[in-house]
CSV table of C-alpha atoms and ligand atoms in Angstrom, one decimal:
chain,number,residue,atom,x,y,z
A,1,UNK,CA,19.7,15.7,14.9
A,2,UNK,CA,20.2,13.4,12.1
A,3,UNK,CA,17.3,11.2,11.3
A,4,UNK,CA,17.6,6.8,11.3
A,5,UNK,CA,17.0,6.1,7.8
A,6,UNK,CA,13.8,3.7,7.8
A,7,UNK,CA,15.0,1.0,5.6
A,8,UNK,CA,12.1,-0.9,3.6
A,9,UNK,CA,14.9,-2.5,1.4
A,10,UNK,CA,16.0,-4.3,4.4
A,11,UNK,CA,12.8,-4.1,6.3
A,12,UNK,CA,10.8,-6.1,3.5
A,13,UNK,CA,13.8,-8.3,2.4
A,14,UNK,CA,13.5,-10.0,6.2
A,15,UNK,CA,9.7,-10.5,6.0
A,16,UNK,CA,10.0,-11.8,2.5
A,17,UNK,CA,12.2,-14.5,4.1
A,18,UNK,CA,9.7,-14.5,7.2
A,19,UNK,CA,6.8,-15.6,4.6
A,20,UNK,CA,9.2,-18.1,2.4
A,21,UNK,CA,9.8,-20.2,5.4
A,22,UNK,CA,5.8,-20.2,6.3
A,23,UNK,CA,5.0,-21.1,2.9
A,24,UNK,CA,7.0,-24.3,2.9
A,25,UNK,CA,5.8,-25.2,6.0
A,26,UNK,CA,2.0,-24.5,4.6
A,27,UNK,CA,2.9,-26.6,2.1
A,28,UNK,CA,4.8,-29.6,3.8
A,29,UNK,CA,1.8,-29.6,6.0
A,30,UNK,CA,-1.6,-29.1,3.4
A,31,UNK,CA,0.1,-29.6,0.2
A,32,UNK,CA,-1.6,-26.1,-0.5
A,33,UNK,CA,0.4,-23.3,-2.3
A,34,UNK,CA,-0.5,-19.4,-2.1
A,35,UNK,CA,-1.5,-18.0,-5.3
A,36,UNK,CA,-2.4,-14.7,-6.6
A,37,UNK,CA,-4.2,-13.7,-9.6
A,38,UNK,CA,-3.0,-10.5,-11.2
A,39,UNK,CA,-5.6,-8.7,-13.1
A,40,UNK,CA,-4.1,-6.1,-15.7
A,41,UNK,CA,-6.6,-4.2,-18.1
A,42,UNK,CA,-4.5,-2.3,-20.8
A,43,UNK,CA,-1.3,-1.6,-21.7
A,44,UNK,CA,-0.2,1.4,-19.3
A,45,UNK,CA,3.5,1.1,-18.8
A,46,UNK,CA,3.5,1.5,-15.5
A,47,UNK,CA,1.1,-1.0,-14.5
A,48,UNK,CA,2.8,-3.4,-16.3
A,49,UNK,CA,5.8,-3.0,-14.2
A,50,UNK,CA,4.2,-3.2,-10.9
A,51,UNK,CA,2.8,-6.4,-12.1
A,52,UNK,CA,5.5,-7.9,-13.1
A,53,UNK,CA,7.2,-6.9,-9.6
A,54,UNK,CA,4.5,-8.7,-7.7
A,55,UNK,CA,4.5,-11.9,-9.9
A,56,UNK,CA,8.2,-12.3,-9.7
A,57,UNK,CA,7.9,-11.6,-5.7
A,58,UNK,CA,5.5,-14.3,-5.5
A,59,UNK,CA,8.3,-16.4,-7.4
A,60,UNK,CA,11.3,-15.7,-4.8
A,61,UNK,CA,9.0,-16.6,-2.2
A,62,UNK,CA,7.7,-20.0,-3.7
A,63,UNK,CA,3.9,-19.0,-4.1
A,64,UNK,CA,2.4,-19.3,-7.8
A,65,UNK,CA,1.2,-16.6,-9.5
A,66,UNK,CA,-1.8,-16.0,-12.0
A,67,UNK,CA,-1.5,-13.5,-14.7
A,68,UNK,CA,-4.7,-12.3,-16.4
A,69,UNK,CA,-3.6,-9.6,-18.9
A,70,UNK,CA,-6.7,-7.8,-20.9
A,71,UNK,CA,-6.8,-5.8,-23.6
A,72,UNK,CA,-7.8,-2.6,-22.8
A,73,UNK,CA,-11.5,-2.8,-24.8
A,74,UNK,CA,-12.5,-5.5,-22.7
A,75,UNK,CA,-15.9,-5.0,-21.4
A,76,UNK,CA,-17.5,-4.8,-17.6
A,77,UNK,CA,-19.2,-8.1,-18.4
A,78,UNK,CA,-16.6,-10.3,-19.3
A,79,UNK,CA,-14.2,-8.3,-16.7
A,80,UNK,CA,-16.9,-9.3,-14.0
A,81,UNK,CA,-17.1,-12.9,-15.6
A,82,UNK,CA,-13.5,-12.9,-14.9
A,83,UNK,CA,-12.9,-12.3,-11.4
A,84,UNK,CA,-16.0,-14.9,-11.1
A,85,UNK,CA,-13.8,-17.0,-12.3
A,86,UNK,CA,-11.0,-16.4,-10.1
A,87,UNK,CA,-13.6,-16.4,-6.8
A,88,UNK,CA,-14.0,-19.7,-7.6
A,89,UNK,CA,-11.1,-21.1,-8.4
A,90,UNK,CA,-9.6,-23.1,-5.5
A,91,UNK,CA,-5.6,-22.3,-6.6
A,92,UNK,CA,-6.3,-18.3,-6.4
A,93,UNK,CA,-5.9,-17.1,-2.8
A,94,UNK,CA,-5.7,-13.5,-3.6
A,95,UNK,CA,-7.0,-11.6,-6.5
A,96,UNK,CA,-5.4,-8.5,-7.4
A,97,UNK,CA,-7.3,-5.5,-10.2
A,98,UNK,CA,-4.4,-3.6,-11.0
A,99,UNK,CA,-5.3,-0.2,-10.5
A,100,UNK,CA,-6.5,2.6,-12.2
A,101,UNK,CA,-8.5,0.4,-14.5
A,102,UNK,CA,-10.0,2.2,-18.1
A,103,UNK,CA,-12.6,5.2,-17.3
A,104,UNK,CA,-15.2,2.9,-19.1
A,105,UNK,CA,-15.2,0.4,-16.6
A,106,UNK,CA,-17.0,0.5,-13.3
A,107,UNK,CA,-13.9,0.6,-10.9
A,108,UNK,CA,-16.8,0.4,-7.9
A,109,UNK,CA,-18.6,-2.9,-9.0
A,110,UNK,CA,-15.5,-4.7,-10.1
A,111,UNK,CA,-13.7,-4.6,-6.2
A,112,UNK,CA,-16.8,-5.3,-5.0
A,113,UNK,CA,-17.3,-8.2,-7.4
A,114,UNK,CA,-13.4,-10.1,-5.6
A,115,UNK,CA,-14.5,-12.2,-3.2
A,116,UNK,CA,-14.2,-11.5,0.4
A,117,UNK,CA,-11.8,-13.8,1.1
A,118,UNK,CA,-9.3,-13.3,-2.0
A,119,UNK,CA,-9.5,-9.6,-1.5
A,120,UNK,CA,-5.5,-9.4,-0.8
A,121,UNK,CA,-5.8,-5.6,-1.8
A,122,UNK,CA,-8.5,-4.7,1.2
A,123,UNK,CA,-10.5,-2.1,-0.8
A,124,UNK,CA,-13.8,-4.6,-1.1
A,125,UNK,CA,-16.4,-2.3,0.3
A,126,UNK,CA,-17.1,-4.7,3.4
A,127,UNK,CA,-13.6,-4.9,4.2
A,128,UNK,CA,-13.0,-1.1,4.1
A,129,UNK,CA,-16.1,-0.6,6.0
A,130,UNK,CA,-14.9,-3.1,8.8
A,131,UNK,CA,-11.6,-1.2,8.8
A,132,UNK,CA,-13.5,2.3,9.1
A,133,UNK,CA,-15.9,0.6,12.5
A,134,UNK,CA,-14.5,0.1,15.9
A,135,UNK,CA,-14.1,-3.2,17.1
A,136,UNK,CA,-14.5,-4.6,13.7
A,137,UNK,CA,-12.1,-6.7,12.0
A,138,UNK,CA,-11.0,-6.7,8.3
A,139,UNK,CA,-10.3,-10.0,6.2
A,140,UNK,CA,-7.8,-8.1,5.1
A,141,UNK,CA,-5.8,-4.6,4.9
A,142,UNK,CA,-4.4,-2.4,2.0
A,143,UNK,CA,-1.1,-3.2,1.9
A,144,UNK,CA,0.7,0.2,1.4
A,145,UNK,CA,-1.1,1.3,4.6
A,146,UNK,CA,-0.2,-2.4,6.0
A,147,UNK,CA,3.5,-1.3,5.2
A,148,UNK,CA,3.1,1.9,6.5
A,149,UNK,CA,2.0,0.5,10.2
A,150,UNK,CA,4.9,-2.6,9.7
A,151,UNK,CA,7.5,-0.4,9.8
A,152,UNK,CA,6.5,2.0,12.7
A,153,UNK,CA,6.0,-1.3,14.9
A,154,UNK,CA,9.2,-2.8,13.6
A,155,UNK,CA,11.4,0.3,14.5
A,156,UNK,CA,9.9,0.3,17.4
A,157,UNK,CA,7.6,3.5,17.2
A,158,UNK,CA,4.5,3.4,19.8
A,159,UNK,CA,1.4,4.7,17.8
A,160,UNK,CA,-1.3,4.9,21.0
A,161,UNK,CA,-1.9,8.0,22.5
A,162,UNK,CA,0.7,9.7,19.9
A,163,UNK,CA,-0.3,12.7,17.8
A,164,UNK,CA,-0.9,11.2,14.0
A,165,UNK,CA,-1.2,13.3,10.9
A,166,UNK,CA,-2.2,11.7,7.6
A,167,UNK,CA,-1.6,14.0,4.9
A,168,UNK,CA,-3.9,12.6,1.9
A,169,UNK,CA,-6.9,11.2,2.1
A,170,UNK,CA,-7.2,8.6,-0.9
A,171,UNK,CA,-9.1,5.7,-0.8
A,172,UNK,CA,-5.9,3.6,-1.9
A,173,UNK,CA,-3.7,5.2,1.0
A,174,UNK,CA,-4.9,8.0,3.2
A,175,UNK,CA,-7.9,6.8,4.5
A,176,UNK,CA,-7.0,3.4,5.2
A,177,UNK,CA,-3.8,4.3,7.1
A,178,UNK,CA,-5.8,6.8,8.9
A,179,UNK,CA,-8.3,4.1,9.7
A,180,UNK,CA,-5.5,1.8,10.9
A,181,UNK,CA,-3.7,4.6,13.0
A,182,UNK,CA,-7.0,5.2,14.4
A,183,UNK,CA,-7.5,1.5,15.6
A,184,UNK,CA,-3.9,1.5,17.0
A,185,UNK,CA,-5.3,4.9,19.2
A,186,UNK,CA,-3.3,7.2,18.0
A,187,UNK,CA,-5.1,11.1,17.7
A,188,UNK,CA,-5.6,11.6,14.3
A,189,UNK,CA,-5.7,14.3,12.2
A,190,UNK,CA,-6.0,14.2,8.6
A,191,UNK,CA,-5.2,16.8,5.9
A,192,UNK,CA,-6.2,17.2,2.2
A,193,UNK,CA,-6.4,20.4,-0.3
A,194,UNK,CA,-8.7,22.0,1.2
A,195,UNK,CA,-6.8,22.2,4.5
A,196,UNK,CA,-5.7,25.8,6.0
A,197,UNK,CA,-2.4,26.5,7.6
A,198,UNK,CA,-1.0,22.9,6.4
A,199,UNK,CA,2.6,23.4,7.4
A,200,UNK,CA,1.3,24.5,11.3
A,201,UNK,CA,-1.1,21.5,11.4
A,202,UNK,CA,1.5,19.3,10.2
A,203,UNK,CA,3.8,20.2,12.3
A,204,UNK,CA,1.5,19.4,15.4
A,205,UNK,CA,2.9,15.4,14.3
A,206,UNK,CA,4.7,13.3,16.7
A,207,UNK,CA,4.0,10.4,13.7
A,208,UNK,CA,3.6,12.0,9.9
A,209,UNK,CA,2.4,9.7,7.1
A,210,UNK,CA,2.3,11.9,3.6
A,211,UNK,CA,0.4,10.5,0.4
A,212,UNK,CA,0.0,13.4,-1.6
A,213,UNK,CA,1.7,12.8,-4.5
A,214,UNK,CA,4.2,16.0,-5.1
A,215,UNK,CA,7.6,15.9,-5.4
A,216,UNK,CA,9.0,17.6,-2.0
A,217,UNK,CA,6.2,19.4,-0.8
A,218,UNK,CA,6.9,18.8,2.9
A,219,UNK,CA,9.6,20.9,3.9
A,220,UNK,CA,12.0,20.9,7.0
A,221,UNK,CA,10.2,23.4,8.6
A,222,UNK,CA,7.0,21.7,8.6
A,223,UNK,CA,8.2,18.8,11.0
A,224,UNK,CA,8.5,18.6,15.0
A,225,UNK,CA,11.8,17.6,15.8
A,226,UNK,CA,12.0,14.6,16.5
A,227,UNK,CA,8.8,13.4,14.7
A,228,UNK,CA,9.0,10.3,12.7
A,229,UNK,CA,8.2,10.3,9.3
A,230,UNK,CA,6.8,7.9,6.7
A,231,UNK,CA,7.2,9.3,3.0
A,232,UNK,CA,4.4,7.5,0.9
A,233,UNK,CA,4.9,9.7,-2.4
A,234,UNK,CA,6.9,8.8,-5.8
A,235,UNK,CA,7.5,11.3,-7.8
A,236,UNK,CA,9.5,11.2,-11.0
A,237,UNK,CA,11.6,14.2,-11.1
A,238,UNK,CA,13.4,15.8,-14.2
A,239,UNK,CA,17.7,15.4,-13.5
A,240,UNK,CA,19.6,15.2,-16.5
A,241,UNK,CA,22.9,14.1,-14.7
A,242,UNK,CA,21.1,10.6,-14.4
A,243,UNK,CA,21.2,7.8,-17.2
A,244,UNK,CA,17.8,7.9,-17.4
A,245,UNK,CA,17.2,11.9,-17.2
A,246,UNK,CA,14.8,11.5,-14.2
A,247,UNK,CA,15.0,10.3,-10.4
A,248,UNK,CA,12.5,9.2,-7.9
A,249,UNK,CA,11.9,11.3,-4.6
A,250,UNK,CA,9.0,11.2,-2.4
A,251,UNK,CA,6.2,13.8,-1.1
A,252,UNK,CA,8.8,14.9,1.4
A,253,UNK,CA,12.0,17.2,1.2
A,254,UNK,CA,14.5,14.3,2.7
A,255,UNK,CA,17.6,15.9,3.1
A,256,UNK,CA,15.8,18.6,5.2
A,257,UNK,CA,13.5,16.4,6.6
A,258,UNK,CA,16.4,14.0,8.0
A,259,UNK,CA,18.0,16.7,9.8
A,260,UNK,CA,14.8,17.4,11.8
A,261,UNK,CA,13.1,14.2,12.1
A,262,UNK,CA,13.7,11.1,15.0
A,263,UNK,CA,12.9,8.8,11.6
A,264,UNK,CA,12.2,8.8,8.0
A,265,UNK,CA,11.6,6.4,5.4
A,266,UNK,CA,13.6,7.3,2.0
A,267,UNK,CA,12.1,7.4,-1.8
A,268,UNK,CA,13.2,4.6,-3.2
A,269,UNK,CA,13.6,2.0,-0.5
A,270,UNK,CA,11.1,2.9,1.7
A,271,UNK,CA,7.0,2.0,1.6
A,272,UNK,CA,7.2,0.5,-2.0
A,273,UNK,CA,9.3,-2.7,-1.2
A,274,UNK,CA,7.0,-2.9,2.0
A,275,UNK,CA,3.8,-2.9,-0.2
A,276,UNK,CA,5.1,-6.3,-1.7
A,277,UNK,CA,5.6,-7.7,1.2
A,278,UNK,CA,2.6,-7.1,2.4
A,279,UNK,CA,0.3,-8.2,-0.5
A,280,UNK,CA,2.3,-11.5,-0.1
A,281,UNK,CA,1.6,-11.8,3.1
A,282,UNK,CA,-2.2,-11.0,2.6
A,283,UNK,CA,-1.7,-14.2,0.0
A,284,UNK,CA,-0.2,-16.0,2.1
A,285,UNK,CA,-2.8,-15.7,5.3
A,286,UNK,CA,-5.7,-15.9,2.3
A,287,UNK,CA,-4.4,-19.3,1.9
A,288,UNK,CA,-3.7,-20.4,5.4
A,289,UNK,CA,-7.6,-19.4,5.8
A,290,UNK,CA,-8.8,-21.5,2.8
A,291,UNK,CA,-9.5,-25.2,3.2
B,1,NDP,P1,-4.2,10.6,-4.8
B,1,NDP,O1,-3.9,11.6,-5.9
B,1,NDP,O2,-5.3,9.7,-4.9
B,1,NDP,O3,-4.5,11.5,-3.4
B,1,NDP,C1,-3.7,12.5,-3.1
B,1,NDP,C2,-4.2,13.2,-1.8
B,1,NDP,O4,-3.3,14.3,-1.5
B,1,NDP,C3,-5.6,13.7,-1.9
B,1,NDP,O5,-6.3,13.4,-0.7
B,1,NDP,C4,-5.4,15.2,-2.1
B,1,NDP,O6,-6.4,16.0,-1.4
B,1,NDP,C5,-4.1,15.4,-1.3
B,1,NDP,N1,-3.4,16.6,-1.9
B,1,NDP,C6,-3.1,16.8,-3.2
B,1,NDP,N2,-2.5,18.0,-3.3
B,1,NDP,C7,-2.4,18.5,-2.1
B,1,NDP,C8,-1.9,19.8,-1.5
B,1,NDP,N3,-1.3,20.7,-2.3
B,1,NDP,N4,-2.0,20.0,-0.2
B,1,NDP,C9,-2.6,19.1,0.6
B,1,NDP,N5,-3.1,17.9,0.1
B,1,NDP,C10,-3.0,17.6,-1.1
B,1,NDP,O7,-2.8,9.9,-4.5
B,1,NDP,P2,-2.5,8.4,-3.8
B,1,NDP,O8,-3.0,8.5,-2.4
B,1,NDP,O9,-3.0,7.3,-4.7
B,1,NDP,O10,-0.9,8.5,-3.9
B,1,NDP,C11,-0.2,9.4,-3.2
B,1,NDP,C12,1.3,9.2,-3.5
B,1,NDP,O11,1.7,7.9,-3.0
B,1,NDP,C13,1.6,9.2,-5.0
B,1,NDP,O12,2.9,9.8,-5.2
B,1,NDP,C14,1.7,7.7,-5.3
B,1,NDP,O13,2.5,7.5,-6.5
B,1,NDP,C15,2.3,7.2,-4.1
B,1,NDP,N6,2.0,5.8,-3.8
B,1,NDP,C16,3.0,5.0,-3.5
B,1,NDP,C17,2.8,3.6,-3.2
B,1,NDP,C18,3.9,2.8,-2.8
B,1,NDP,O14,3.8,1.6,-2.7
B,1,NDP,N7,5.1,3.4,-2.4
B,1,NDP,C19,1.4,3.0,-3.3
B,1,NDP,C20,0.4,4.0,-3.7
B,1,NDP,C21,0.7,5.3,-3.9
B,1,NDP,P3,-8.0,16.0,-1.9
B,1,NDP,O15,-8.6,14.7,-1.4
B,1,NDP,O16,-8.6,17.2,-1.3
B,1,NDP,O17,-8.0,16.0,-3.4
């Protein structure tokens, strides 16, 4: 069997142009239009990169975009003073603290300092709480785990009753998209580094989800046949035939993988261009919400 190749690429480029078209007609009808605040403490490379990613996604899409960029000194107090700042000002729908932030900072109080209703990244305690209860609704979800559930539902993949396993458990990824599989009744199981036998419980999976962060670790014979598999991870990985003498790949051995597998998302093209999508569409319902 040769696995369909989950495009996010194309998956993400469609709800991009879903969310365009809702913001003009937001705007022809309110005059109101989305905005973000981007948050960016230092000057890791990296971050700097996924910033400018969402602030030029924001752009193609016709929704402003607020850039805070802080040097990396700045102190809890005027960080805090900040995002009061932003809470309050009626042109920021969604407020995004680009993570990780400096280890002097208190990562904890600053989320819980966005304001319920701008929290377009989900991880304000209340909102993760709600996601964790039954019959409780979020304001809003993380929006790699968002993009994770988007494109099982949009390929067509039926989550209830299904046997889930989350590989990761990180507040940013494996949790929540546990949480949400959980909530969409799937039977869950969710593995970490302290779990025994990980190939064998993996491989119990009708729907695998892996945020673990190294490069290839889930192998073809880890997978049910026929399973359908979402590849979280991206991993730089050493290949001096490329220009840039490294490639991307994901937590999961792909050209293995494929052969076994019903479905699987590639690394690159797979959950990262869904992420965007997903934060803009957590701006864009953040400002259908305000008044
Ligand atoms: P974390 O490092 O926060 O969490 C990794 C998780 O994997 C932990 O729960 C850890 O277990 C578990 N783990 C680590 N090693 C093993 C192992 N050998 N066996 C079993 N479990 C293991 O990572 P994140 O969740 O933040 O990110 C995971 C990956 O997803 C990364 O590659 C990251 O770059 C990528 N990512 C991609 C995004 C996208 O948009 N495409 C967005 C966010 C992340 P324990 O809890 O026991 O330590």
């Amino acid at each position: 069997m040769t696995a369909k190749i989950i495009s996010g690429t194309e998956m993400a480029a469609t709800i991009r142009a879903e969310i365009k078209a809702e913001v003009e007609i937001l705007k022809a009808n309110t005059g109101r239009m989305p905005g973000l605040a981007t948050v960016l403490v230092g000057g890791r490379k990296d971050s700097q990169s996924y910033v400018r990613m969402k602030k030029k996604a924001c752009a193609e899409v016709g929704m402003a975009s607020f850039g805070h960029d802080l040097p990396e000194n700045i102190s809890q107090e005027e960080l805090l003073r900040i995002i009061q700042d932003l809470n309050e000002n009626p042109e920021v729908h969604g407020i995004l603290v680009q993570l990780p932030i400096p280890a002097h900072l208190n990562e904890e109080e600053i989320l819980a300092a966005v304001g319920l209703e701008k929290d377009i990244d989900g991880f304000h305690p209340i909102n993760i709480g709600r996601l964790s209860m039954k019959r409780r609704e979020p304001l809003f979800v993380p929006c790699t785990p968002k993009g994770c559930i988007e494109m099982l539902d949009r390929t067509g993949v039926q989550i209830e009753g299904k046997r889930a396993v989350v590989l990761g458990r990180s507040n940013i990824v494996g949790l929540p998209v546990a949480m949400l599989l959980l909530h969409r009744n799937a039977t869950l199981t969710i593995c970490h580094s302290r779990t025994q036998n990980l190939p064998q419980v993996v491989r119990e999976a009708d729907i695998l989800i892996v945020a673990v962060g190294r490069a290839e670790m889930v192998r073809g014979d880890w997978v049910k046949p026929g399973a359908v598999v979402i590849d979280v991870g991206t991993n730089a990985v050493d290949d001096p035939t490329t220009e840039k003498g490294y490639r991307w790949v994901g937590d999961v051995a792909f050209n293995e993988v494929k052969e076994i597998a019903s479905a699987i998302t590639p690394v690159p093209g797979g959950v990262g261009p869904m992420t965007i999508a997903m934060l803009l569409r957590n701006t864009l319902d953040g400002a259908k919400r305000s008044s």
